[in-house]
Amino acid sequence: ASQKVHVAVYYEALCPDSRSFVLKQLNPTYQKLSTNIEVELVPYGKAKTTKTSDGYQFICQHGPIECQANIIHACSIDVIKDPSVQLQFVACMIENNIDPVRIMKTCAERIPIDLESIKKCSNTGRGQELLAKYGEMTNSLVPRVSFIPTITLDGSSEHQVRILKNLLKEVCQRFKVPPKECLS
């Protein structure tokens, strides 16, 4: 098997910088290198989690609507097993991220996914648990997240500025033997 580069994206559903990174960097890079990269999406960002008697409460950087959107993202990542469909759905949602529930339905009409399972997950404790887990993952990054999105390549978060400008180039530099898509 050829080497795969692991790309983890720590982002927020309503964050303009996250939106621009997903649409202009992550998506095109994935289209080119889909067989050579593993993308892990971590929707949470600079939110705060409080455990309550009946689950979790979240405070999100862009308000309650972002918390709702983050939960829908977390649920869709959990429900959709195919990484390419997962990314298509998240990209579709993040592109039009004003009304998460409406957009979830619109994107589900375009991309064949199991909408009922995503809805069920986001309206129950399951969605909260997933988001809380993403919060723990985000908060355990070293160094701590200061800018959203933060991207790690094979677990390393150095060279953020370069990654945000040119993900393809940075990913390609990590291959011992670069795939042909890196050379064109």
PDB file of C-alpha atoms in Angstrom:
ATOM      1  CA  ALA A   1       0.000   0.000   0.000  1.00  0.00           C
ATOM      2  CA  SER A   2       1.217   3.487  -0.744  1.00  0.00           C
ATOM      3  CA  GLN A   3       1.780   6.056   1.954  1.00  0.00           C
ATOM      4  CA  LYS A   4      -1.245   8.116   3.011  1.00  0.00           C
ATOM      5  CA  VAL A   5      -1.029  11.551   4.543  1.00  0.00           C
ATOM      6  CA  HIS A   6      -3.461  12.144   7.403  1.00  0.00           C
ATOM      7  CA  VAL A   7      -5.093  15.578   7.255  1.00  0.00           C
ATOM      8  CA  ALA A   8      -7.111  16.641  10.304  1.00  0.00           C
ATOM      9  CA  VAL A   9      -9.170  19.811  10.047  1.00  0.00           C
ATOM     10  CA  TYR A  10     -10.234  21.496  13.290  1.00  0.00           C
ATOM     11  CA  TYR A  11     -12.938  23.916  12.226  1.00  0.00           C
ATOM     12  CA  GLU A  12     -16.228  25.651  13.058  1.00  0.00           C
ATOM     13  CA  ALA A  13     -19.370  25.383  10.983  1.00  0.00           C
ATOM     14  CA  LEU A  14     -20.034  29.132  10.736  1.00  0.00           C
ATOM     15  CA  CYS A  15     -16.463  30.398  10.617  1.00  0.00           C
ATOM     16  CA  PRO A  16     -15.621  32.276   7.377  1.00  0.00           C
ATOM     17  CA  ASP A  17     -11.978  31.114   7.472  1.00  0.00           C
ATOM     18  CA  SER A  18     -13.096  27.501   7.909  1.00  0.00           C
ATOM     19  CA  ARG A  19     -15.520  27.883   5.025  1.00  0.00           C
ATOM     20  CA  SER A  20     -12.888  29.315   2.752  1.00  0.00           C
ATOM     21  CA  PHE A  21     -10.360  26.602   3.683  1.00  0.00           C
ATOM     22  CA  VAL A  22     -12.809  23.742   3.094  1.00  0.00           C
ATOM     23  CA  LEU A  23     -13.967  25.101  -0.267  1.00  0.00           C
ATOM     24  CA  LYS A  24     -10.714  26.496  -1.685  1.00  0.00           C
ATOM     25  CA  GLN A  25      -8.066  24.188  -0.207  1.00  0.00           C
ATOM     26  CA  LEU A  26      -9.429  20.977   1.285  1.00  0.00           C
ATOM     27  CA  ASN A  27     -11.952  20.100  -1.397  1.00  0.00           C
ATOM     28  CA  PRO A  28      -9.667  20.653  -4.420  1.00  0.00           C
ATOM     29  CA  THR A  29      -6.776  18.861  -2.672  1.00  0.00           C
ATOM     30  CA  TYR A  30      -9.027  15.923  -1.861  1.00  0.00           C
ATOM     31  CA  GLN A  31     -10.297  15.775  -5.453  1.00  0.00           C
ATOM     32  CA  LYS A  32      -6.705  15.487  -6.630  1.00  0.00           C
ATOM     33  CA  LEU A  33      -5.277  13.190  -3.969  1.00  0.00           C
ATOM     34  CA  SER A  34      -8.276  11.249  -2.663  1.00  0.00           C
ATOM     35  CA  THR A  35      -6.486   7.889  -2.750  1.00  0.00           C
ATOM     36  CA  ASN A  36      -3.438   9.286  -0.966  1.00  0.00           C
ATOM     37  CA  ILE A  37      -4.927  11.276   1.886  1.00  0.00           C
ATOM     38  CA  GLU A  38      -7.131  10.520   4.856  1.00  0.00           C
ATOM     39  CA  VAL A  39      -9.219  13.468   5.926  1.00  0.00           C
ATOM     40  CA  GLU A  40     -10.501  13.760   9.467  1.00  0.00           C
ATOM     41  CA  LEU A  41     -13.015  16.527  10.122  1.00  0.00           C
ATOM     42  CA  VAL A  42     -13.286  17.895  13.658  1.00  0.00           C
ATOM     43  CA  PRO A  43     -16.114  20.449  14.005  1.00  0.00           C
ATOM     44  CA  TYR A  44     -15.778  22.365  17.280  1.00  0.00           C
ATOM     45  CA  GLY A  45     -13.225  25.154  17.132  1.00  0.00           C
ATOM     46  CA  LYS A  46     -13.219  27.624  19.990  1.00  0.00           C
ATOM     47  CA  ALA A  47     -16.419  26.393  21.593  1.00  0.00           C
ATOM     48  CA  LYS A  48     -16.840  25.630  25.305  1.00  0.00           C
ATOM     49  CA  THR A  49     -18.452  22.500  26.735  1.00  0.00           C
ATOM     50  CA  THR A  50     -20.228  22.206  30.075  1.00  0.00           C
ATOM     51  CA  LYS A  51     -21.475  18.861  31.312  1.00  0.00           C
ATOM     52  CA  THR A  52     -25.027  19.075  32.660  1.00  0.00           C
ATOM     53  CA  SER A  53     -27.244  16.612  34.497  1.00  0.00           C
ATOM     54  CA  ASP A  54     -28.905  15.584  31.230  1.00  0.00           C
ATOM     55  CA  GLY A  55     -26.070  15.903  28.718  1.00  0.00           C
ATOM     56  CA  TYR A  56     -23.932  18.817  27.575  1.00  0.00           C
ATOM     57  CA  GLN A  57     -24.253  22.520  26.980  1.00  0.00           C
ATOM     58  CA  PHE A  58     -22.128  24.312  24.417  1.00  0.00           C
ATOM     59  CA  ILE A  59     -21.187  27.923  23.912  1.00  0.00           C
ATOM     60  CA  CYS A  60     -19.948  28.533  20.382  1.00  0.00           C
ATOM     61  CA  GLN A  61     -17.925  31.377  18.927  1.00  0.00           C
ATOM     62  CA  HIS A  62     -20.663  32.362  16.461  1.00  0.00           C
ATOM     63  CA  GLY A  63     -23.605  31.803  18.805  1.00  0.00           C
ATOM     64  CA  PRO A  64     -26.241  29.069  19.307  1.00  0.00           C
ATOM     65  CA  ILE A  65     -26.812  28.561  15.571  1.00  0.00           C
ATOM     66  CA  GLU A  66     -23.184  27.535  15.206  1.00  0.00           C
ATOM     67  CA  CYS A  67     -23.581  25.018  18.044  1.00  0.00           C
ATOM     68  CA  GLN A  68     -26.551  23.572  16.182  1.00  0.00           C
ATOM     69  CA  ALA A  69     -24.573  23.496  12.932  1.00  0.00           C
ATOM     70  CA  ASN A  70     -21.526  21.934  14.632  1.00  0.00           C
ATOM     71  CA  ILE A  71     -23.769  19.166  15.983  1.00  0.00           C
ATOM     72  CA  ILE A  72     -25.240  18.514  12.522  1.00  0.00           C
ATOM     73  CA  HIS A  73     -21.696  18.376  11.108  1.00  0.00           C
ATOM     74  CA  ALA A  74     -20.618  15.999  13.892  1.00  0.00           C
ATOM     75  CA  CYS A  75     -23.612  13.758  13.214  1.00  0.00           C
ATOM     76  CA  SER A  76     -23.112  13.711   9.458  1.00  0.00           C
ATOM     77  CA  ILE A  77     -19.441  12.764   9.913  1.00  0.00           C
ATOM     78  CA  ASP A  78     -20.589   9.945  12.193  1.00  0.00           C
ATOM     79  CA  VAL A  79     -23.406   8.685   9.950  1.00  0.00           C
ATOM     80  CA  ILE A  80     -21.732   8.981   6.529  1.00  0.00           C
ATOM     81  CA  LYS A  81     -19.061   6.312   6.265  1.00  0.00           C
ATOM     82  CA  ASP A  82     -17.700   7.142   2.802  1.00  0.00           C
ATOM     83  CA  PRO A  83     -15.016   9.838   3.263  1.00  0.00           C
ATOM     84  CA  SER A  84     -15.629  11.428  -0.122  1.00  0.00           C
ATOM     85  CA  VAL A  85     -19.389  11.744   0.503  1.00  0.00           C
ATOM     86  CA  GLN A  86     -18.674  13.016   4.013  1.00  0.00           C
ATOM     87  CA  LEU A  87     -16.525  15.817   2.650  1.00  0.00           C
ATOM     88  CA  GLN A  88     -19.034  16.664  -0.105  1.00  0.00           C
ATOM     89  CA  PHE A  89     -21.796  16.975   2.462  1.00  0.00           C
ATOM     90  CA  VAL A  90     -19.750  19.068   4.903  1.00  0.00           C
ATOM     91  CA  ALA A  91     -18.567  21.314   2.044  1.00  0.00           C
ATOM     92  CA  CYS A  92     -22.160  21.732   0.854  1.00  0.00           C
ATOM     93  CA  MET A  93     -23.291  22.673   4.354  1.00  0.00           C
ATOM     94  CA  ILE A  94     -20.407  25.019   5.120  1.00  0.00           C
ATOM     95  CA  GLU A  95     -20.872  26.845   1.827  1.00  0.00           C
ATOM     96  CA  ASN A  96     -24.406  27.968   2.753  1.00  0.00           C
ATOM     97  CA  ASN A  97     -24.149  27.988   6.481  1.00  0.00           C
ATOM     98  CA  ILE A  98     -26.833  30.460   7.543  1.00  0.00           C
ATOM     99  CA  ASP A  99     -29.700  28.135   8.475  1.00  0.00           C
ATOM    100  CA  PRO A 100     -28.209  24.724   9.341  1.00  0.00           C
ATOM    101  CA  VAL A 101     -31.435  22.714   9.406  1.00  0.00           C
ATOM    102  CA  ARG A 102     -32.630  24.017   6.046  1.00  0.00           C
ATOM    103  CA  ILE A 103     -29.199  23.576   4.468  1.00  0.00           C
ATOM    104  CA  MET A 104     -28.934  20.033   5.796  1.00  0.00           C
ATOM    105  CA  LYS A 105     -32.108  19.178   3.848  1.00  0.00           C
ATOM    106  CA  THR A 106     -30.963  21.005   0.698  1.00  0.00           C
ATOM    107  CA  CYS A 107     -27.588  19.265   0.733  1.00  0.00           C
ATOM    108  CA  ALA A 108     -29.251  15.911   1.360  1.00  0.00           C
ATOM    109  CA  GLU A 109     -31.257  16.374  -1.841  1.00  0.00           C
ATOM    110  CA  ARG A 110     -28.021  16.877  -3.799  1.00  0.00           C
ATOM    111  CA  ILE A 111     -25.895  14.256  -2.089  1.00  0.00           C
ATOM    112  CA  PRO A 112     -27.237  10.769  -1.414  1.00  0.00           C
ATOM    113  CA  ILE A 113     -27.063  10.407   2.372  1.00  0.00           C
ATOM    114  CA  ASP A 114     -29.192   9.031   5.171  1.00  0.00           C
ATOM    115  CA  LEU A 115     -30.878  12.250   6.281  1.00  0.00           C
ATOM    116  CA  GLU A 116     -33.137  10.595   8.856  1.00  0.00           C
ATOM    117  CA  SER A 117     -30.182   9.171  10.784  1.00  0.00           C
ATOM    118  CA  ILE A 118     -28.425  12.525  10.770  1.00  0.00           C
ATOM    119  CA  LYS A 119     -31.587  14.270  11.991  1.00  0.00           C
ATOM    120  CA  LYS A 120     -32.127  11.677  14.693  1.00  0.00           C
ATOM    121  CA  CYS A 121     -28.529  11.994  15.853  1.00  0.00           C
ATOM    122  CA  SER A 122     -28.636  15.785  15.973  1.00  0.00           C
ATOM    123  CA  ASN A 123     -31.900  15.896  17.919  1.00  0.00           C
ATOM    124  CA  THR A 124     -30.769  13.475  20.612  1.00  0.00           C
ATOM    125  CA  GLY A 125     -27.960  13.181  23.138  1.00  0.00           C
ATOM    126  CA  ARG A 126     -25.882  11.387  20.526  1.00  0.00           C
ATOM    127  CA  GLY A 127     -25.090  14.625  18.694  1.00  0.00           C
ATOM    128  CA  GLN A 128     -24.079  16.309  21.951  1.00  0.00           C
ATOM    129  CA  GLU A 129     -21.807  13.403  22.862  1.00  0.00           C
ATOM    130  CA  LEU A 130     -20.097  13.536  19.481  1.00  0.00           C
ATOM    131  CA  LEU A 131     -19.540  17.289  19.733  1.00  0.00           C
ATOM    132  CA  ALA A 132     -18.203  16.945  23.288  1.00  0.00           C
ATOM    133  CA  LYS A 133     -15.759  14.308  22.007  1.00  0.00           C
ATOM    134  CA  TYR A 134     -14.613  16.666  19.234  1.00  0.00           C
ATOM    135  CA  GLY A 135     -14.178  19.327  21.914  1.00  0.00           C
ATOM    136  CA  GLU A 136     -11.838  17.048  23.847  1.00  0.00           C
ATOM    137  CA  MET A 137      -9.873  16.287  20.685  1.00  0.00           C
ATOM    138  CA  THR A 138      -9.605  19.986  19.855  1.00  0.00           C
ATOM    139  CA  ASN A 139      -8.581  20.965  23.377  1.00  0.00           C
ATOM    140  CA  SER A 140      -5.895  18.306  23.559  1.00  0.00           C
ATOM    141  CA  LEU A 141      -3.993  19.721  20.582  1.00  0.00           C
ATOM    142  CA  VAL A 142      -0.478  20.860  21.433  1.00  0.00           C
ATOM    143  CA  PRO A 143       0.126  23.744  21.043  1.00  0.00           C
ATOM    144  CA  ARG A 144      -3.421  24.845  21.845  1.00  0.00           C
ATOM    145  CA  VAL A 145      -5.663  26.019  19.042  1.00  0.00           C
ATOM    146  CA  SER A 146      -5.316  29.770  18.592  1.00  0.00           C
ATOM    147  CA  PHE A 147      -6.661  30.120  15.064  1.00  0.00           C
ATOM    148  CA  ILE A 148      -9.581  28.343  13.413  1.00  0.00           C
ATOM    149  CA  PRO A 149      -9.266  26.372  11.229  1.00  0.00           C
ATOM    150  CA  THR A 150      -6.186  24.568  12.536  1.00  0.00           C
ATOM    151  CA  ILE A 151      -4.861  21.804  10.299  1.00  0.00           C
ATOM    152  CA  THR A 152      -2.592  18.948  11.293  1.00  0.00           C
ATOM    153  CA  LEU A 153      -0.674  16.858   8.766  1.00  0.00           C
ATOM    154  CA  ASP A 154       0.205  13.432  10.168  1.00  0.00           C
ATOM    155  CA  GLY A 155      -0.455  14.866  13.624  1.00  0.00           C
ATOM    156  CA  SER A 156       1.848  17.870  13.282  1.00  0.00           C
ATOM    157  CA  SER A 157       0.429  21.376  13.473  1.00  0.00           C
ATOM    158  CA  GLU A 158       3.509  23.278  12.340  1.00  0.00           C
ATOM    159  CA  HIS A 159       3.484  25.499   9.217  1.00  0.00           C
ATOM    160  CA  GLN A 160      -0.150  26.640   9.692  1.00  0.00           C
ATOM    161  CA  VAL A 161       0.253  29.717   7.520  1.00  0.00           C
ATOM    162  CA  ARG A 162       1.665  27.707   4.634  1.00  0.00           C
ATOM    163  CA  ILE A 163      -0.964  24.970   4.963  1.00  0.00           C
ATOM    164  CA  LEU A 164      -3.823  27.496   4.939  1.00  0.00           C
ATOM    165  CA  LYS A 165      -2.381  29.104   1.801  1.00  0.00           C
ATOM    166  CA  ASN A 166      -1.480  25.960  -0.120  1.00  0.00           C
ATOM    167  CA  LEU A 167      -2.625  22.663   1.359  1.00  0.00           C
ATOM    168  CA  LEU A 168      -1.818  20.671  -1.771  1.00  0.00           C
ATOM    169  CA  LYS A 169       1.817  21.755  -1.769  1.00  0.00           C
ATOM    170  CA  GLU A 170       2.266  21.036   1.955  1.00  0.00           C
ATOM    171  CA  VAL A 171       0.632  17.603   1.682  1.00  0.00           C
ATOM    172  CA  CYS A 172       2.731  16.737  -1.361  1.00  0.00           C
ATOM    173  CA  GLN A 173       5.919  17.553   0.530  1.00  0.00           C
ATOM    174  CA  ARG A 174       5.099  14.873   3.086  1.00  0.00           C
ATOM    175  CA  PHE A 175       5.223  11.940   0.660  1.00  0.00           C
ATOM    176  CA  LYS A 176       8.430   9.933   0.481  1.00  0.00           C
ATOM    177  CA  VAL A 177       7.441   9.081  -3.078  1.00  0.00           C
ATOM    178  CA  PRO A 178       5.035  11.783  -4.283  1.00  0.00           C
ATOM    179  CA  PRO A 179       2.054  10.493  -6.301  1.00  0.00           C
ATOM    180  CA  LYS A 180       1.877  11.733  -9.890  1.00  0.00           C
ATOM    181  CA  GLU A 181      -0.890  14.206  -8.932  1.00  0.00           C
ATOM    182  CA  CYS A 182       1.732  16.109  -6.934  1.00  0.00           C
ATOM    183  CA  LEU A 183       3.991  16.460  -9.919  1.00  0.00           C
ATOM    184  CA  SER A 184       1.521  17.977 -12.361  1.00  0.00           C
TER     185      SER A 184
END
